[in-house]
Amino acid sequence: MIMTINETQDEIIEEFELFDDWADKYEYIIDLGKKLEGMPEEQKTEDNIIKGCQSRVWLNARKENEKLVFEADSEAIIVKGLVHMLIRVLSGHTPQEIYDADLYFIDKIGMSQHLAQTRSNGLASMVKQMKIYALAYQ
Amino acid sequence: METITDILNIQEIRADFPILDQEINGKKLVYFDNAATTQKPTPVINAIAHYYNFDNANIHRGIHTLAERATRDFEASRTAIRDFLGASSTEEIIFTSGTTQGINLVASTYGRKFINAGDEIIISGMEHHSNIVPWQMLCEEKGIVLKVIPVSDEGELDLEAFEKLLSEKVKLVSFNHVSNSLGTINPVKTIVDLAHKFGAKVLVDGAQATSHINIDVQALDVDFYVFSAHKLYGPTGMGVLYGKKDILNAMPPYMGGGEMIKEVTFEKTTYNELPYKFEAGTPNIADVVALKTALEYTDKLGRENIAAHENMLLNYATDQLREIEGLRIIGNAKNKISVLSFVIDGIHHQDIGVLLDNQGIAVRTGHHCTQPLMQRFNILGTSRASFAVYNTTEEIDRLVAGLHKTIKMLK
């Protein structure tokens, strides 16, 4: 049985409750970044780059059995860890579910500063791009 | 521990900067982003408040006491800046919104009038985008050719190559006094003398220089010198364009409006004298007034003392950072101000910035608005620690420990 978007978010929130300090939290995100498979070089095209990030982030989506599957990569490891979590939450759901998703886990795990609209952090741009893919594939 | 050669009492100075006394992410703030903007001492903050609390009025034409007081303080600041730059007259001091506007003003007025198709403009390979793009726009508009002085591996300008670029076709040379990404202090007088031999005018971007180096525009013989107040312990949104009087007089106005006119009829408008010709509209009066306070503050500390302290910090930090495995300093010029740009093997600068911020340490990461320079060094960007008078060796120790922790977490 595949988990709903909110079930996955709640699961991530629970995982983060185990961490006492910022370093444990970030080590976990860095580890997630290392574990994200990434994308083959030939798919890291200009079309797939998410604008507005200090580091380059590539995001691609494809439809499989009415569900959207995301692939992403970044040259910065923390960004890669954050995008890994976004993929875990959103990938494998229908475009409508993804479009409607309220991503409350980012705030609950204390990562909302990465949503700030500065040029240095691109999490907001990533979320936006995932929603744009969802809209396009509806 | 400060070194015994340090004349300044840094702890006393820090007490003048209330912003420094706070915690970021549960740790005492270490502010090493001074090349982006310096913090403001209490006297500067008070000068702004005092102006609005007691003296605010529009300047120059008012007959009442407040207008006279505001005008007096505004013009007193111009006089202080004339002395600070070693200019010969207050007519040569034009208030702008900052370095960027100063460069755009010269490009739009001097450039449009005196540089033509087939002429050449020379900039350097270590320029901030604000000293690249205005010239590119002018070149595109008028068919001017833009040439670039190359940068060596150490981060110095190649003066031999510069000499080869010079010819009668070159009408303007524009470069920074100090590189914001590398910290390199460029040999202004040498470049000015070479350029003048061919009749080219010279603009120097002093944004990164004014808080570290004594400026004497007459001794340097520069034709234009621009800087921003906010990198000099002064307010944001305010800067200065110095220009030689005869050149400024020959230039057409930049913006039209109030203040810059002598007489307006629907048939013809005559323009005001210098410096008002270039100051259309109500200026940023409070911040102009507060820049004078910032200059008084640095004068009181002694500009040589500030430079000596920052130099000590630069040497201390350079020695410490060189010990870190895989760390490479970008910019090893012989003459440097207190800017340390570095890359670490296999680690993206954004990760360094995020993890240092979590330890309360503010550095800048990225291309520092010098993308062509980053391409020159074949890097995406750097992490940059830049020091000001209120920084300490203990803070550098925090940076070094922070970097060790960062590397350990990422490897």
GROMACS .gro file of C-alpha atoms in nm, chain B:
model
  411
  139MET     CA    1   4.419   3.778   2.231
  140GLU     CA    2   4.490   4.077   2.014
  141THR     CA    3   4.850   4.127   1.924
  142ILE     CA    4   5.037   4.387   2.124
  143THR     CA    5   5.103   4.591   1.810
  144ASP     CA    6   4.730   4.660   1.788
  145ILE     CA    7   4.673   5.019   1.895
  146LEU     CA    8   4.297   4.995   1.872
  147ASN     CA    9   4.084   4.865   2.156
  148ILE     CA   10   3.869   4.628   1.956
  149GLN     CA   11   3.634   4.544   2.241
  150GLU     CA   12   3.554   4.914   2.282
  151ILE     CA   13   3.498   4.944   1.908
  152ARG     CA   14   3.266   4.642   1.910
  153ALA     CA   15   3.052   4.815   2.171
  154ASP     CA   16   2.981   5.083   1.907
  155PHE     CA   17   2.820   4.820   1.682
  156PRO     CA   18   2.512   4.691   1.866
  157ILE     CA   19   2.423   4.448   1.584
  158LEU     CA   20   2.732   4.240   1.659
  159ASP     CA   21   2.609   4.155   2.008
  160GLN     CA   22   2.355   3.888   1.919
  161GLU     CA   23   2.319   3.515   1.877
  162ILE     CA   24   2.251   3.348   1.544
  163ASN     CA   25   2.128   2.988   1.561
  164GLY     CA   26   2.222   2.983   1.929
  165LYS     CA   27   2.583   3.095   1.875
  166LYS     CA   28   2.746   3.436   1.907
  167LEU     CA   29   2.738   3.606   1.568
  168VAL     CA   30   3.061   3.618   1.368
  169TYR     CA   31   3.010   3.871   1.088
  170PHE     CA   32   3.257   3.814   0.804
  171ASP     CA   33   3.054   3.959   0.517
  172ASN     CA   34   3.199   4.307   0.537
  173ALA     CA   35   3.289   4.330   0.168
  174ALA     CA   36   2.915   4.307   0.096
  175THR     CA   37   2.833   4.571   0.356
  176THR     CA   38   2.985   4.683   0.682
  177GLN     CA   39   2.781   4.724   0.998
  178LYS     CA   40   2.697   5.073   1.121
  179PRO     CA   41   2.828   5.224   1.445
  180THR     CA   42   2.589   5.390   1.690
  181PRO     CA   43   2.702   5.746   1.597
  182VAL     CA   44   2.595   5.682   1.234
  183ILE     CA   45   2.262   5.533   1.339
  184ASN     CA   46   2.211   5.829   1.577
  185ALA     CA   47   2.297   6.081   1.304
  186ILE     CA   48   2.013   5.946   1.087
  187ALA     CA   49   1.770   5.954   1.379
  188HIS     CA   50   1.887   6.302   1.479
  189TYR     CA   51   1.835   6.436   1.130
  190TYR     CA   52   1.474   6.313   1.116
  191ASN     CA   53   1.402   6.405   1.478
  192PHE     CA   54   1.534   6.761   1.462
  193ASP     CA   55   1.652   6.887   1.122
  194ASN     CA   56   1.443   6.733   0.845
  195ALA     CA   57   1.349   6.973   0.564
  196ASN     CA   58   1.402   6.986   0.191
  197ILE     CA   59   1.732   7.145   0.108
  198HIS     CA   60   1.858   7.447  -0.087
  199ARG     CA   61   1.549   7.651  -0.168
  200GLY     CA   62   1.376   7.676   0.168
  201ILE     CA   63   1.400   8.005   0.352
  202HIS     CA   64   1.308   7.874   0.695
  203THR     CA   65   1.542   7.761   0.970
  204LEU     CA   66   1.499   7.386   0.927
  205ALA     CA   67   1.574   7.411   0.554
  206GLU     CA   68   1.884   7.612   0.632
  207ARG     CA   69   1.995   7.360   0.892
  208ALA     CA   70   1.937   7.062   0.660
  209THR     CA   71   2.117   7.238   0.376
  210ARG     CA   72   2.411   7.328   0.601
  211ASP     CA   73   2.455   6.966   0.718
  212PHE     CA   74   2.409   6.828   0.368
  213GLU     CA   75   2.674   7.059   0.223
  214ALA     CA   76   2.903   7.002   0.522
  215SER     CA   77   2.903   6.637   0.424
  216ARG     CA   78   3.007   6.729   0.071
  217THR     CA   79   3.299   6.927   0.214
  218ALA     CA   80   3.398   6.632   0.436
  219ILE     CA   81   3.395   6.400   0.135
  220ARG     CA   82   3.602   6.646  -0.068
  221ASP     CA   83   3.864   6.632   0.207
  222PHE     CA   84   3.833   6.254   0.241
  223LEU     CA   85   3.904   6.205  -0.131
  224GLY     CA   86   4.159   6.485  -0.159
  225ALA     CA   87   3.950   6.652  -0.429
  226SER     CA   88   4.019   7.015  -0.514
  227SER     CA   89   3.661   7.140  -0.494
  228THR     CA   90   3.315   7.048  -0.362
  229GLU     CA   91   3.193   7.100  -0.718
  230GLU     CA   92   3.364   6.771  -0.801
  231ILE     CA   93   3.161   6.574  -0.545
  232ILE     CA   94   2.834   6.438  -0.686
  233PHE     CA   95   2.597   6.246  -0.460
  234THR     CA   96   2.458   5.925  -0.608
  235SER     CA   97   2.265   5.623  -0.485
  236GLY     CA   98   2.588   5.423  -0.483
  237THR     CA   99   2.878   5.294  -0.688
  238THR     CA  100   2.651   5.138  -0.950
  239GLN     CA  101   2.474   5.466  -1.018
  240GLY     CA  102   2.804   5.650  -1.033
  241ILE     CA  103   2.933   5.418  -1.307
  242ASN     CA  104   2.603   5.432  -1.497
  243LEU     CA  105   2.605   5.812  -1.477
  244VAL     CA  106   2.947   5.832  -1.639
  245ALA     CA  107   2.857   5.572  -1.903
  246SER     CA  108   2.532   5.751  -1.988
  247THR     CA  109   2.671   6.103  -2.002
  248TYR     CA  110   3.044   6.107  -2.068
  249GLY     CA  111   3.023   5.779  -2.259
  250ARG     CA  112   2.733   5.878  -2.482
  251LYS     CA  113   2.879   6.217  -2.563
  252PHE     CA  114   3.250   6.149  -2.601
  253ILE     CA  115   3.293   5.784  -2.700
  254ASN     CA  116   3.194   5.682  -3.049
  255ALA     CA  117   3.174   5.391  -3.292
  256GLY     CA  118   3.514   5.229  -3.343
  257ASP     CA  119   3.650   5.370  -3.016
  258GLU     CA  120   3.755   5.135  -2.739
  259ILE     CA  121   3.686   5.099  -2.367
  260ILE     CA  122   3.912   4.888  -2.148
  261ILE     CA  123   3.791   4.721  -1.829
  262SER     CA  124   3.965   4.453  -1.622
  263GLY     CA  125   3.900   4.082  -1.584
  264MET     CA  126   3.825   4.121  -1.213
  265GLU     CA  127   3.538   4.367  -1.239
  266HIS     CA  128   3.209   4.348  -1.055
  267HIS     CA  129   2.913   4.318  -1.293
  268SER     CA  130   2.834   4.683  -1.216
  269ASN     CA  131   3.158   4.782  -1.388
  270ILE     CA  132   3.099   4.552  -1.685
  271VAL     CA  133   2.734   4.578  -1.783
  272PRO     CA  134   2.699   4.960  -1.811
  273TRP     CA  135   2.993   4.960  -2.056
  274GLN     CA  136   2.852   4.665  -2.251
  275MET     CA  137   2.523   4.853  -2.284
  276LEU     CA  138   2.706   5.162  -2.407
  277CYS     CA  139   2.920   4.957  -2.648
  278GLU     CA  140   2.614   4.788  -2.792
  279GLU     CA  141   2.435   5.118  -2.836
  280LYS     CA  142   2.722   5.298  -3.005
  281GLY     CA  143   2.936   5.032  -3.169
  282ILE     CA  144   3.224   5.073  -2.924
  283VAL     CA  145   3.471   4.788  -2.867
  284LEU     CA  146   3.516   4.653  -2.513
  285LYS     CA  147   3.856   4.507  -2.420
  286VAL     CA  148   3.960   4.332  -2.102
  287ILE     CA  149   4.287   4.337  -1.903
  288PRO     CA  150   4.370   3.973  -1.819
  289VAL     CA  151   4.416   3.848  -1.462
  290SER     CA  152   4.713   3.633  -1.352
  291ASP     CA  153   4.690   3.309  -1.153
  292GLU     CA  154   4.777   3.504  -0.838
  293GLY     CA  155   4.490   3.740  -0.905
  294GLU     CA  156   4.681   4.043  -1.027
  295LEU     CA  157   4.626   4.249  -1.340
  296ASP     CA  158   4.862   4.175  -1.627
  297LEU     CA  159   5.005   4.522  -1.689
  298GLU     CA  160   5.214   4.414  -1.986
  299ALA     CA  161   4.901   4.291  -2.158
  300PHE     CA  162   4.730   4.617  -2.061
  301GLU     CA  163   5.002   4.821  -2.231
  302LYS     CA  164   4.951   4.621  -2.548
  303LEU     CA  165   4.578   4.696  -2.540
  304LEU     CA  166   4.640   5.070  -2.525
  305SER     CA  167   4.618   5.286  -2.836
  306GLU     CA  168   4.474   5.618  -2.949
  307LYS     CA  169   4.142   5.440  -2.998
  308VAL     CA  170   4.102   5.383  -2.625
  309LYS     CA  171   3.884   5.656  -2.479
  310LEU     CA  172   3.819   5.518  -2.132
  311VAL     CA  173   3.974   5.271  -1.888
  312SER     CA  174   3.752   5.154  -1.601
  313PHE     CA  175   3.866   4.918  -1.326
  314ASN     CA  176   3.838   4.859  -0.954
  315HIS     CA  177   4.080   4.994  -0.697
  316VAL     CA  178   4.029   4.672  -0.499
  317SER     CA  179   3.874   4.346  -0.620
  318ASN     CA  180   3.566   4.241  -0.421
  319SER     CA  181   3.625   3.872  -0.495
  320LEU     CA  182   4.003   3.851  -0.456
  321GLY     CA  183   4.098   4.143  -0.233
  322THR     CA  184   4.367   4.250  -0.481
  323ILE     CA  185   4.474   4.615  -0.455
  324ASN     CA  186   4.535   4.733  -0.810
  325PRO     CA  187   4.817   4.978  -0.896
  326VAL     CA  188   4.592   5.272  -0.976
  327LYS     CA  189   4.858   5.533  -1.045
  328THR     CA  190   5.053   5.309  -1.284
  329ILE     CA  191   4.739   5.229  -1.483
  330VAL     CA  192   4.625   5.594  -1.484
  331ASP     CA  193   4.964   5.715  -1.613
  332LEU     CA  194   4.969   5.456  -1.890
  333ALA     CA  195   4.612   5.537  -1.994
  334HIS     CA  196   4.670   5.911  -1.990
  335LYS     CA  197   4.966   5.872  -2.227
  336PHE     CA  198   4.712   5.773  -2.489
  337GLY     CA  199   4.460   6.037  -2.388
  338ALA     CA  200   4.218   5.789  -2.233
  339LYS     CA  201   4.016   5.893  -1.929
  340VAL     CA  202   4.015   5.668  -1.624
  341LEU     CA  203   3.731   5.569  -1.392
  342VAL     CA  204   3.818   5.387  -1.071
  343ASP     CA  205   3.557   5.184  -0.884
  344GLY     CA  206   3.650   5.243  -0.521
  345ALA     CA  207   3.365   5.047  -0.362
  346GLN     CA  208   3.597   4.801  -0.189
  347ALA     CA  209   3.882   5.044  -0.126
  348THR     CA  210   3.746   5.334   0.075
  349SER     CA  211   3.717   5.153   0.408
  350HIS     CA  212   4.072   5.017   0.388
  351ILE     CA  213   4.294   5.256   0.192
  352ASN     CA  214   4.361   5.630   0.204
  353ILE     CA  215   4.238   5.786  -0.119
  354ASP     CA  216   4.391   6.091  -0.284
  355VAL     CA  217   4.222   6.147  -0.617
  356GLN     CA  218   4.460   6.427  -0.714
  357ALA     CA  219   4.773   6.228  -0.639
  358LEU     CA  220   4.627   5.929  -0.826
  359ASP     CA  221   4.523   6.164  -1.108
  360VAL     CA  222   4.204   5.965  -1.171
  361ASP     CA  223   3.937   6.130  -1.384
  362PHE     CA  224   3.646   5.964  -1.203
  363TYR     CA  225   3.628   5.785  -0.868
  364VAL     CA  226   3.311   5.620  -0.737
  365PHE     CA  227   3.220   5.459  -0.407
  366SER     CA  228   2.931   5.359  -0.181
  367ALA     CA  229   2.874   5.476   0.176
  368HIS     CA  230   2.745   5.142   0.302
  369LYS     CA  231   3.081   4.966   0.265
  370LEU     CA  232   3.238   5.242   0.473
  371TYR     CA  233   3.033   5.205   0.794
  372GLY     CA  234   2.777   5.445   0.645
  373PRO     CA  235   2.416   5.403   0.530
  374THR     CA  236   2.290   5.209   0.227
  375GLY     CA  237   2.147   5.377  -0.081
  376MET     CA  238   2.403   5.655  -0.093
  377GLY     CA  239   2.731   5.701  -0.272
  378VAL     CA  240   2.965   5.947  -0.436
  379LEU     CA  241   3.094   6.020  -0.783
  380TYR     CA  242   3.410   6.227  -0.795
  381GLY     CA  243   3.496   6.375  -1.132
  382LYS     CA  244   3.751   6.631  -1.245
  383LYS     CA  245   3.575   6.964  -1.275
  384ASP     CA  246   3.652   7.034  -1.641
  385ILE     CA  247   3.529   6.690  -1.743
  386LEU     CA  248   3.210   6.715  -1.535
  387ASN     CA  249   3.143   7.057  -1.686
  388ALA     CA  250   3.174   6.916  -2.037
  389MET     CA  251   2.933   6.632  -1.963
  390PRO     CA  252   2.560   6.659  -2.030
  391PRO     CA  253   2.325   6.608  -1.732
  392TYR     CA  254   2.217   6.258  -1.631
  393MET     CA  255   1.860   6.293  -1.510
  394GLY     CA  256   1.630   6.589  -1.568
  395GLY     CA  257   1.418   6.738  -1.292
  396GLY     CA  258   1.424   6.980  -1.004
  397GLU     CA  259   1.750   7.107  -0.851
  398MET     CA  260   1.954   7.041  -1.166
  399ILE     CA  261   1.814   7.344  -1.353
  400LYS     CA  262   1.898   7.711  -1.364
  401GLU     CA  263   1.594   7.828  -1.557
  402VAL     CA  264   1.306   7.641  -1.720
  403THR     CA  265   1.076   7.765  -1.992
  404PHE     CA  266   0.881   7.547  -2.234
  405GLU     CA  267   1.120   7.661  -2.507
  406LYS     CA  268   1.450   7.594  -2.334
  407THR     CA  269   1.603   7.489  -2.004
  408THR     CA  270   1.942   7.597  -1.881
  409TYR     CA  271   2.122   7.371  -1.640
  410ASN     CA  272   2.248   7.439  -1.293
  411GLU     CA  273   2.616   7.462  -1.201
  412LEU     CA  274   2.822   7.176  -1.064
  413PRO     CA  275   2.759   6.969  -0.863
  414TYR     CA  276   2.381   7.027  -0.876
  415LYS     CA  277   2.366   6.968  -1.251
  416PHE     CA  278   2.391   6.595  -1.171
  417GLU     CA  279   2.164   6.591  -0.866
  418ALA     CA  280   1.809   6.602  -0.998
  419GLY     CA  281   1.534   6.549  -0.744
  420THR     CA  282   1.536   6.551  -0.365
  421PRO     CA  283   1.848   6.364  -0.263
  422ASN     CA  284   1.896   6.110   0.015
  423ILE     CA  285   1.960   6.389   0.266
  424ALA     CA  286   1.966   6.193   0.592
  425ASP     CA  287   2.211   5.936   0.459
  426VAL     CA  288   2.436   6.202   0.306
  427VAL     CA  289   2.450   6.370   0.647
  428ALA     CA  290   2.523   6.034   0.816
  429LEU     CA  291   2.812   5.956   0.579
  430LYS     CA  292   2.997   6.252   0.731
  431THR     CA  293   2.951   6.091   1.072
  432ALA     CA  294   3.089   5.762   0.934
  433LEU     CA  295   3.397   5.943   0.803
  434GLU     CA  296   3.446   6.113   1.139
  435TYR     CA  297   3.417   5.775   1.308
  436THR     CA  298   3.689   5.613   1.095
  437ASP     CA  299   3.905   5.927   1.123
  438LYS     CA  300   3.882   5.909   1.500
  439LEU     CA  301   4.000   5.546   1.500
  440GLY     CA  302   4.271   5.639   1.254
  441ARG     CA  303   4.262   5.495   0.905
  442GLU     CA  304   4.620   5.361   0.935
  443ASN     CA  305   4.524   5.186   1.260
  444ILE     CA  306   4.222   5.027   1.094
  445ALA     CA  307   4.436   4.909   0.804
  446ALA     CA  308   4.699   4.767   1.041
  447HIS     CA  309   4.440   4.575   1.240
  448GLU     CA  310   4.273   4.436   0.927
  449ASN     CA  311   4.609   4.340   0.783
  450MET     CA  312   4.689   4.150   1.101
  451LEU     CA  313   4.355   3.967   1.069
  452LEU     CA  314   4.422   3.887   0.702
  453ASN     CA  315   4.765   3.741   0.777
  454TYR     CA  316   4.636   3.546   1.076
  455ALA     CA  317   4.344   3.403   0.876
  456THR     CA  318   4.555   3.326   0.569
  457ASP     CA  319   4.803   3.127   0.782
  458GLN     CA  320   4.520   2.938   0.955
  459LEU     CA  321   4.323   2.860   0.641
  460ARG     CA  322   4.630   2.739   0.452
  461GLU     CA  323   4.657   2.461   0.713
  462ILE     CA  324   4.317   2.320   0.616
  463GLU     CA  325   4.352   2.021   0.387
  464GLY     CA  326   4.197   2.066   0.044
  465LEU     CA  327   4.144   2.439   0.090
  466ARG     CA  328   4.271   2.669  -0.182
  467ILE     CA  329   4.280   3.047  -0.149
  468ILE     CA  330   4.167   3.228  -0.464
  469GLY     CA  331   4.353   3.555  -0.492
  470ASN     CA  332   4.711   3.564  -0.366
  471ALA     CA  333   4.813   3.909  -0.480
  472LYS     CA  334   5.107   4.073  -0.305
  473ASN     CA  335   4.891   4.373  -0.218
  474LYS     CA  336   4.562   4.268  -0.066
  475ILE     CA  337   4.296   4.407   0.163
  476SER     CA  338   4.125   4.187   0.420
  477VAL     CA  339   3.928   3.964   0.183
  478LEU     CA  340   3.982   3.588   0.185
  479SER     CA  341   3.817   3.393  -0.096
  480PHE     CA  342   3.858   3.017  -0.094
  481VAL     CA  343   3.736   2.689  -0.239
  482ILE     CA  344   3.753   2.345  -0.078
  483ASP     CA  345   3.805   2.034  -0.291
  484GLY     CA  346   3.486   1.840  -0.353
  485ILE     CA  347   3.262   2.075  -0.157
  486HIS     CA  348   3.014   2.321  -0.304
  487HIS     CA  349   3.034   2.671  -0.159
  488GLN     CA  350   2.661   2.675  -0.084
  489ASP     CA  351   2.702   2.382   0.157
  490ILE     CA  352   2.983   2.569   0.332
  491GLY     CA  353   2.765   2.880   0.365
  492VAL     CA  354   2.468   2.689   0.507
  493LEU     CA  355   2.673   2.494   0.762
  494LEU     CA  356   2.874   2.799   0.875
  495ASP     CA  357   2.550   2.995   0.918
  496ASN     CA  358   2.425   2.721   1.146
  497GLN     CA  359   2.733   2.786   1.356
  498GLY     CA  360   2.658   3.159   1.370
  499ILE     CA  361   2.921   3.255   1.110
  500ALA     CA  362   2.822   3.484   0.823
  501VAL     CA  363   3.034   3.455   0.508
  502ARG     CA  364   2.937   3.518   0.148
  503THR     CA  365   2.922   3.232  -0.100
  504GLY     CA  366   2.876   3.241  -0.476
  505HIS     CA  367   3.024   3.426  -0.770
  506HIS     CA  368   3.023   3.766  -0.591
  507CYS     CA  369   2.881   3.934  -0.903
  508THR     CA  370   3.206   3.857  -1.085
  509GLN     CA  371   3.108   3.567  -1.310
  510PRO     CA  372   3.377   3.631  -1.574
  511LEU     CA  373   3.642   3.622  -1.298
  512MET     CA  374   3.505   3.290  -1.170
  513GLN     CA  375   3.526   3.154  -1.526
  514ARG     CA  376   3.886   3.277  -1.540
  515PHE     CA  377   3.969   3.061  -1.239
  516ASN     CA  378   3.751   2.779  -1.370
  517ILE     CA  379   3.536   2.771  -1.057
  518LEU     CA  380   3.163   2.813  -0.993
  519GLY     CA  381   3.214   3.042  -0.699
  520THR     CA  382   3.398   3.080  -0.371
  521SER     CA  383   3.335   3.121  -0.002
  522ARG     CA  384   3.450   3.465   0.103
  523ALA     CA  385   3.538   3.588   0.449
  524SER     CA  386   3.600   3.963   0.463
  525PHE     CA  387   3.713   4.144   0.775
  526ALA     CA  388   3.644   4.487   0.920
  527VAL     CA  389   3.784   4.687   1.209
  528TYR     CA  390   3.556   4.521   1.467
  529ASN     CA  391   3.662   4.164   1.385
  530THR     CA  392   3.898   3.965   1.608
  531THR     CA  393   4.139   3.673   1.587
  532GLU     CA  394   3.903   3.479   1.817
  533GLU     CA  395   3.640   3.509   1.548
  534ILE     CA  396   3.884   3.375   1.290
  535ASP     CA  397   3.945   3.081   1.524
  536ARG     CA  398   3.568   3.027   1.521
  537LEU     CA  399   3.575   3.029   1.138
  538VAL     CA  400   3.858   2.777   1.129
  539ALA     CA  401   3.682   2.547   1.378
  540GLY     CA  402   3.359   2.598   1.185
  541LEU     CA  403   3.527   2.496   0.860
  542HIS     CA  404   3.675   2.184   1.019
  543LYS     CA  405   3.331   2.083   1.143
  544THR     CA  406   3.177   2.165   0.804
  545ILE     CA  407   3.429   1.951   0.618
  546LYS     CA  408   3.385   1.665   0.863
  547MET     CA  409   3.008   1.675   0.815
  548LEU     CA  410   3.028   1.682   0.437
  549LYS     CA  411   3.302   1.430   0.373
   0.00000   0.00000   0.00000
